JSON list of C-alpha atoms in Angstrom, two decimals:
[
{"chain": "N", "resi": 1, "resn": "GLN", "atom": "CA", "xyz": [75.68, 103.84, 115.59]},
{"chain": "N", "resi": 2, "resn": "VAL", "atom": "CA", "xyz": [78.98, 102.38, 114.45]},
{"chain": "N", "resi": 3, "resn": "GLN", "atom": "CA", "xyz": [80.40, 104.23, 111.48]},
{"chain": "N", "resi": 4, "resn": "VAL", "atom": "CA", "xyz": [83.66, 104.10, 109.59]},
{"chain": "N", "resi": 5, "resn": "VAL", "atom": "CA", "xyz": [84.76, 106.40, 106.79]},
{"chain": "N", "resi": 6, "resn": "GLU", "atom": "CA", "xyz": [87.65, 105.40, 104.57]},
{"chain": "N", "resi": 7, "resn": "SER", "atom": "CA", "xyz": [89.67, 107.77, 102.40]},
{"chain": "N", "resi": 8, "resn": "GLY", "atom": "CA", "xyz": [92.99, 108.12, 100.62]},
{"chain": "N", "resi": 9, "resn": "GLY", "atom": "CA", "xyz": [92.57, 105.80, 97.65]},
{"chain": "N", "resi": 10, "resn": "GLY", "atom": "CA", "xyz": [93.40, 106.75, 94.10]},
{"chain": "N", "resi": 11, "resn": "LEU", "atom": "CA", "xyz": [95.21, 105.84, 90.92]},
{"chain": "N", "resi": 12, "resn": "VAL", "atom": "CA", "xyz": [98.92, 105.15, 91.21]},
{"chain": "N", "resi": 13, "resn": "GLN", "atom": "CA", "xyz": [101.57, 103.52, 89.06]},
{"chain": "N", "resi": 14, "resn": "ALA", "atom": "CA", "xyz": [103.13, 100.24, 90.06]},
{"chain": "N", "resi": 15, "resn": "GLY", "atom": "CA", "xyz": [105.85, 100.85, 92.60]},
{"chain": "N", "resi": 16, "resn": "GLY", "atom": "CA", "xyz": [104.10, 103.89, 94.00]},
{"chain": "N", "resi": 17, "resn": "SER", "atom": "CA", "xyz": [102.64, 104.58, 97.43]},
{"chain": "N", "resi": 18, "resn": "LEU", "atom": "CA", "xyz": [99.35, 105.55, 98.99]},
{"chain": "N", "resi": 19, "resn": "ARG", "atom": "CA", "xyz": [98.21, 106.17, 102.55]},
{"chain": "N", "resi": 20, "resn": "LEU", "atom": "CA", "xyz": [94.69, 105.19, 103.49]},
{"chain": "N", "resi": 21, "resn": "SER", "atom": "CA", "xyz": [92.83, 106.59, 106.49]},
{"chain": "N", "resi": 22, "resn": "CYS", "atom": "CA", "xyz": [89.77, 105.36, 108.35]},
{"chain": "N", "resi": 23, "resn": "ILE", "atom": "CA", "xyz": [87.92, 107.48, 110.89]},
{"chain": "N", "resi": 24, "resn": "ALA", "atom": "CA", "xyz": [85.66, 105.53, 113.23]},
{"chain": "N", "resi": 25, "resn": "SER", "atom": "CA", "xyz": [82.80, 106.58, 115.48]},
{"chain": "N", "resi": 26, "resn": "GLY", "atom": "CA", "xyz": [79.97, 105.08, 117.50]},
{"chain": "N", "resi": 27, "resn": "PHE", "atom": "CA", "xyz": [82.10, 102.75, 119.60]},
{"chain": "N", "resi": 28, "resn": "THR", "atom": "CA", "xyz": [84.98, 102.99, 122.05]},
{"chain": "N", "resi": 29, "resn": "PHE", "atom": "CA", "xyz": [87.78, 102.99, 119.51]},
{"chain": "N", "resi": 30, "resn": "ASP", "atom": "CA", "xyz": [90.67, 102.17, 121.82]},
{"chain": "N", "resi": 31, "resn": "GLU", "atom": "CA", "xyz": [88.90, 99.05, 123.08]},
{"chain": "N", "resi": 32, "resn": "TYR", "atom": "CA", "xyz": [88.93, 97.38, 119.67]},
{"chain": "N", "resi": 33, "resn": "CYS", "atom": "CA", "xyz": [91.44, 95.94, 117.32]},
{"chain": "N", "resi": 34, "resn": "MET", "atom": "CA", "xyz": [91.08, 97.44, 113.86]},
{"chain": "N", "resi": 35, "resn": "GLY", "atom": "CA", "xyz": [91.64, 95.90, 110.47]},
{"chain": "N", "resi": 36, "resn": "TRP", "atom": "CA", "xyz": [91.87, 96.72, 106.80]},
{"chain": "N", "resi": 37, "resn": "PHE", "atom": "CA", "xyz": [90.16, 94.56, 104.20]},
{"chain": "N", "resi": 38, "resn": "ARG", "atom": "CA", "xyz": [90.04, 94.64, 100.43]},
{"chain": "N", "resi": 39, "resn": "GLN", "atom": "CA", "xyz": [87.64, 93.33, 97.85]},
{"chain": "N", "resi": 40, "resn": "VAL", "atom": "CA", "xyz": [87.92, 92.82, 94.13]},
{"chain": "N", "resi": 41, "resn": "GLN", "atom": "CA", "xyz": [84.65, 92.75, 92.20]},
{"chain": "N", "resi": 42, "resn": "GLY", "atom": "CA", "xyz": [83.29, 89.24, 92.08]},
{"chain": "N", "resi": 43, "resn": "LYS", "atom": "CA", "xyz": [85.41, 87.99, 94.96]},
{"chain": "N", "resi": 44, "resn": "GLY", "atom": "CA", "xyz": [85.06, 87.89, 98.71]},
{"chain": "N", "resi": 45, "resn": "ARG", "atom": "CA", "xyz": [86.46, 90.43, 101.11]},
{"chain": "N", "resi": 46, "resn": "GLU", "atom": "CA", "xyz": [89.92, 89.50, 102.44]},
{"chain": "N", "resi": 47, "resn": "GLY", "atom": "CA", "xyz": [91.74, 90.70, 105.51]},
{"chain": "N", "resi": 48, "resn": "VAL", "atom": "CA", "xyz": [94.86, 92.67, 104.62]},
{"chain": "N", "resi": 49, "resn": "SER", "atom": "CA", "xyz": [96.15, 93.89, 107.95]},
{"chain": "N", "resi": 50, "resn": "CYS", "atom": "CA", "xyz": [95.14, 94.38, 111.57]},
{"chain": "N", "resi": 51, "resn": "ILE", "atom": "CA", "xyz": [96.35, 96.19, 114.66]},
{"chain": "N", "resi": 52, "resn": "ASN", "atom": "CA", "xyz": [95.60, 95.64, 118.32]},
{"chain": "N", "resi": 53, "resn": "GLU", "atom": "CA", "xyz": [94.02, 98.16, 120.67]},
{"chain": "N", "resi": 54, "resn": "SER", "atom": "CA", "xyz": [97.23, 99.87, 121.73]},
{"chain": "N", "resi": 55, "resn": "GLY", "atom": "CA", "xyz": [98.90, 99.70, 118.34]},
{"chain": "N", "resi": 56, "resn": "GLY", "atom": "CA", "xyz": [101.72, 97.56, 119.66]},
{"chain": "N", "resi": 57, "resn": "ARG", "atom": "CA", "xyz": [100.91, 94.41, 117.73]},
{"chain": "N", "resi": 58, "resn": "THR", "atom": "CA", "xyz": [100.06, 94.06, 114.07]},
{"chain": "N", "resi": 59, "resn": "GLY", "atom": "CA", "xyz": [99.27, 91.39, 111.52]},
{"chain": "N", "resi": 60, "resn": "TYR", "atom": "CA", "xyz": [99.54, 91.20, 107.74]},
{"chain": "N", "resi": 61, "resn": "ALA", "atom": "CA", "xyz": [98.46, 88.98, 104.92]},
{"chain": "N", "resi": 62, "resn": "ASP", "atom": "CA", "xyz": [101.42, 87.30, 103.24]},
{"chain": "N", "resi": 63, "resn": "SER", "atom": "CA", "xyz": [100.66, 89.15, 100.02]},
{"chain": "N", "resi": 64, "resn": "VAL", "atom": "CA", "xyz": [101.33, 92.56, 101.59]},
{"chain": "N", "resi": 65, "resn": "LYS", "atom": "CA", "xyz": [103.91, 91.75, 104.26]},
{"chain": "N", "resi": 66, "resn": "GLY", "atom": "CA", "xyz": [106.92, 94.02, 104.00]},
{"chain": "N", "resi": 67, "resn": "ARG", "atom": "CA", "xyz": [105.09, 96.52, 101.78]},
{"chain": "N", "resi": 68, "resn": "PHE", "atom": "CA", "xyz": [102.13, 97.70, 103.88]},
{"chain": "N", "resi": 69, "resn": "THR", "atom": "CA", "xyz": [102.22, 99.21, 107.38]},
{"chain": "N", "resi": 70, "resn": "ILE", "atom": "CA", "xyz": [99.20, 99.65, 109.61]},
{"chain": "N", "resi": 71, "resn": "SER", "atom": "CA", "xyz": [99.08, 102.20, 112.41]},
{"chain": "N", "resi": 72, "resn": "ARG", "atom": "CA", "xyz": [96.51, 103.94, 114.56]},
{"chain": "N", "resi": 73, "resn": "ASP", "atom": "CA", "xyz": [95.97, 107.17, 116.45]},
{"chain": "N", "resi": 74, "resn": "ASN", "atom": "CA", "xyz": [93.56, 106.53, 119.30]},
{"chain": "N", "resi": 75, "resn": "ALA", "atom": "CA", "xyz": [93.27, 110.25, 120.08]},
{"chain": "N", "resi": 76, "resn": "LYS", "atom": "CA", "xyz": [91.84, 110.75, 116.59]},
{"chain": "N", "resi": 77, "resn": "ASN", "atom": "CA", "xyz": [89.85, 107.49, 116.33]},
{"chain": "N", "resi": 78, "resn": "THR", "atom": "CA", "xyz": [91.77, 106.82, 113.15]},
{"chain": "N", "resi": 79, "resn": "VAL", "atom": "CA", "xyz": [93.56, 103.86, 111.63]},
{"chain": "N", "resi": 80, "resn": "TYR", "atom": "CA", "xyz": [95.96, 104.17, 108.71]},
{"chain": "N", "resi": 81, "resn": "LEU", "atom": "CA", "xyz": [97.38, 101.88, 106.07]},
{"chain": "N", "resi": 82, "resn": "GLN", "atom": "CA", "xyz": [100.62, 102.96, 104.43]},
{"chain": "N", "resi": 83, "resn": "MET", "atom": "CA", "xyz": [100.98, 101.09, 101.17]},
{"chain": "N", "resi": 84, "resn": "ASN", "atom": "CA", "xyz": [104.37, 101.07, 99.45]},
{"chain": "N", "resi": 85, "resn": "SER", "atom": "CA", "xyz": [105.71, 99.23, 96.41]},
{"chain": "N", "resi": 86, "resn": "LEU", "atom": "CA", "xyz": [102.19, 98.85, 95.10]},
{"chain": "N", "resi": 87, "resn": "LYS", "atom": "CA", "xyz": [101.46, 96.17, 92.54]},
{"chain": "N", "resi": 88, "resn": "PRO", "atom": "CA", "xyz": [98.61, 95.88, 90.01]},
{"chain": "N", "resi": 89, "resn": "GLU", "atom": "CA", "xyz": [97.25, 92.98, 92.06]},
{"chain": "N", "resi": 90, "resn": "ASP", "atom": "CA", "xyz": [96.70, 95.39, 94.96]},
{"chain": "N", "resi": 91, "resn": "THR", "atom": "CA", "xyz": [93.93, 97.01, 92.93]},
{"chain": "N", "resi": 92, "resn": "ALA", "atom": "CA", "xyz": [90.74, 96.71, 94.99]},
{"chain": "N", "resi": 93, "resn": "MET", "atom": "CA", "xyz": [88.22, 98.53, 97.11]},
{"chain": "N", "resi": 94, "resn": "TYR", "atom": "CA", "xyz": [89.67, 98.92, 100.59]},
{"chain": "N", "resi": 95, "resn": "TYR", "atom": "CA", "xyz": [87.59, 98.91, 103.78]},
{"chain": "N", "resi": 96, "resn": "CYS", "atom": "CA", "xyz": [88.24, 99.14, 107.48]},
{"chain": "N", "resi": 97, "resn": "ALA", "atom": "CA", "xyz": [86.39, 97.56, 110.37]},
{"chain": "N", "resi": 98, "resn": "ALA", "atom": "CA", "xyz": [86.76, 96.66, 114.01]},
{"chain": "N", "resi": 99, "resn": "VAL", "atom": "CA", "xyz": [88.16, 93.14, 114.29]},
{"chain": "N", "resi": 100, "resn": "LYS", "atom": "CA", "xyz": [88.44, 90.53, 117.01]},
{"chain": "N", "resi": 101, "resn": "GLY", "atom": "CA", "xyz": [91.50, 90.06, 119.14]},
{"chain": "N", "resi": 102, "resn": "TYR", "atom": "CA", "xyz": [93.21, 87.18, 120.91]},
{"chain": "N", "resi": 103, "resn": "VAL", "atom": "CA", "xyz": [93.03, 87.08, 124.67]},
{"chain": "N", "resi": 104, "resn": "THR", "atom": "CA", "xyz": [96.82, 87.18, 124.59]},
{"chain": "N", "resi": 105, "resn": "GLY", "atom": "CA", "xyz": [96.68, 90.64, 123.03]},
{"chain": "N", "resi": 106, "resn": "GLY", "atom": "CA", "xyz": [97.09, 90.33, 119.29]},
{"chain": "N", "resi": 107, "resn": "CYS", "atom": "CA", "xyz": [94.56, 91.00, 116.56]},
{"chain": "N", "resi": 108, "resn": "ILE", "atom": "CA", "xyz": [92.88, 88.35, 114.42]},
{"chain": "N", "resi": 109, "resn": "LEU", "atom": "CA", "xyz": [93.36, 89.10, 110.73]},
{"chain": "N", "resi": 110, "resn": "GLY", "atom": "CA", "xyz": [90.06, 89.18, 108.88]},
{"chain": "N", "resi": 111, "resn": "ALA", "atom": "CA", "xyz": [87.84, 88.42, 111.88]},
{"chain": "N", "resi": 112, "resn": "VAL", "atom": "CA", "xyz": [85.18, 91.11, 111.97]},
{"chain": "N", "resi": 113, "resn": "ALA", "atom": "CA", "xyz": [84.03, 92.22, 115.40]},
{"chain": "N", "resi": 114, "resn": "LEU", "atom": "CA", "xyz": [81.60, 94.99, 114.43]},
{"chain": "N", "resi": 115, "resn": "ASP", "atom": "CA", "xyz": [79.81, 94.34, 111.17]},
{"chain": "N", "resi": 116, "resn": "ALA", "atom": "CA", "xyz": [79.58, 97.94, 110.03]},
{"chain": "N", "resi": 117, "resn": "TRP", "atom": "CA", "xyz": [81.17, 98.95, 106.75]},
{"chain": "N", "resi": 118, "resn": "GLY", "atom": "CA", "xyz": [81.85, 102.25, 105.08]},
{"chain": "N", "resi": 119, "resn": "GLN", "atom": "CA", "xyz": [81.75, 103.03, 101.40]},
{"chain": "N", "resi": 120, "resn": "GLY", "atom": "CA", "xyz": [85.37, 101.97, 101.01]},
{"chain": "N", "resi": 121, "resn": "THR", "atom": "CA", "xyz": [88.13, 103.71, 99.11]},
{"chain": "N", "resi": 122, "resn": "LEU", "atom": "CA", "xyz": [89.23, 102.54, 95.68]},
{"chain": "N", "resi": 123, "resn": "VAL", "atom": "CA", "xyz": [92.88, 101.81, 95.01]},
{"chain": "N", "resi": 124, "resn": "THR", "atom": "CA", "xyz": [93.88, 101.33, 91.38]},
{"chain": "N", "resi": 125, "resn": "VAL", "atom": "CA", "xyz": [97.45, 100.39, 90.51]},
{"chain": "N", "resi": 126, "resn": "SER", "atom": "CA", "xyz": [98.45, 100.64, 86.88]},
{"chain": "N", "resi": 127, "resn": "SER", "atom": "CA", "xyz": [101.24, 98.56, 85.38]}
]
């Protein structure tokens, strides 16, 4: 079955960096766009970033643009999220999932394609 396992979260001071990883299995990884989401307790899950099947096209929420970078390694079935210049408002549980793509080749931020979620990885940014 579809599985994703997120890792790399932790406690960091504002201005610091973290690199999240997500290993996927149970589906043909390089045939799907992948996305990162985050959720704060009591709020809905929001799309943070996405990347298309080849890794050549990416998308970001305005709140993280210029600070976060998504990438993928199809040989390792892994997607990454490099987070720099972290802010306290980035504090959340982070998740990854397969997301939908446009027929023109880009990914659709926040549009889940395979509704299978891991346990997430907690990112806490102190001020």
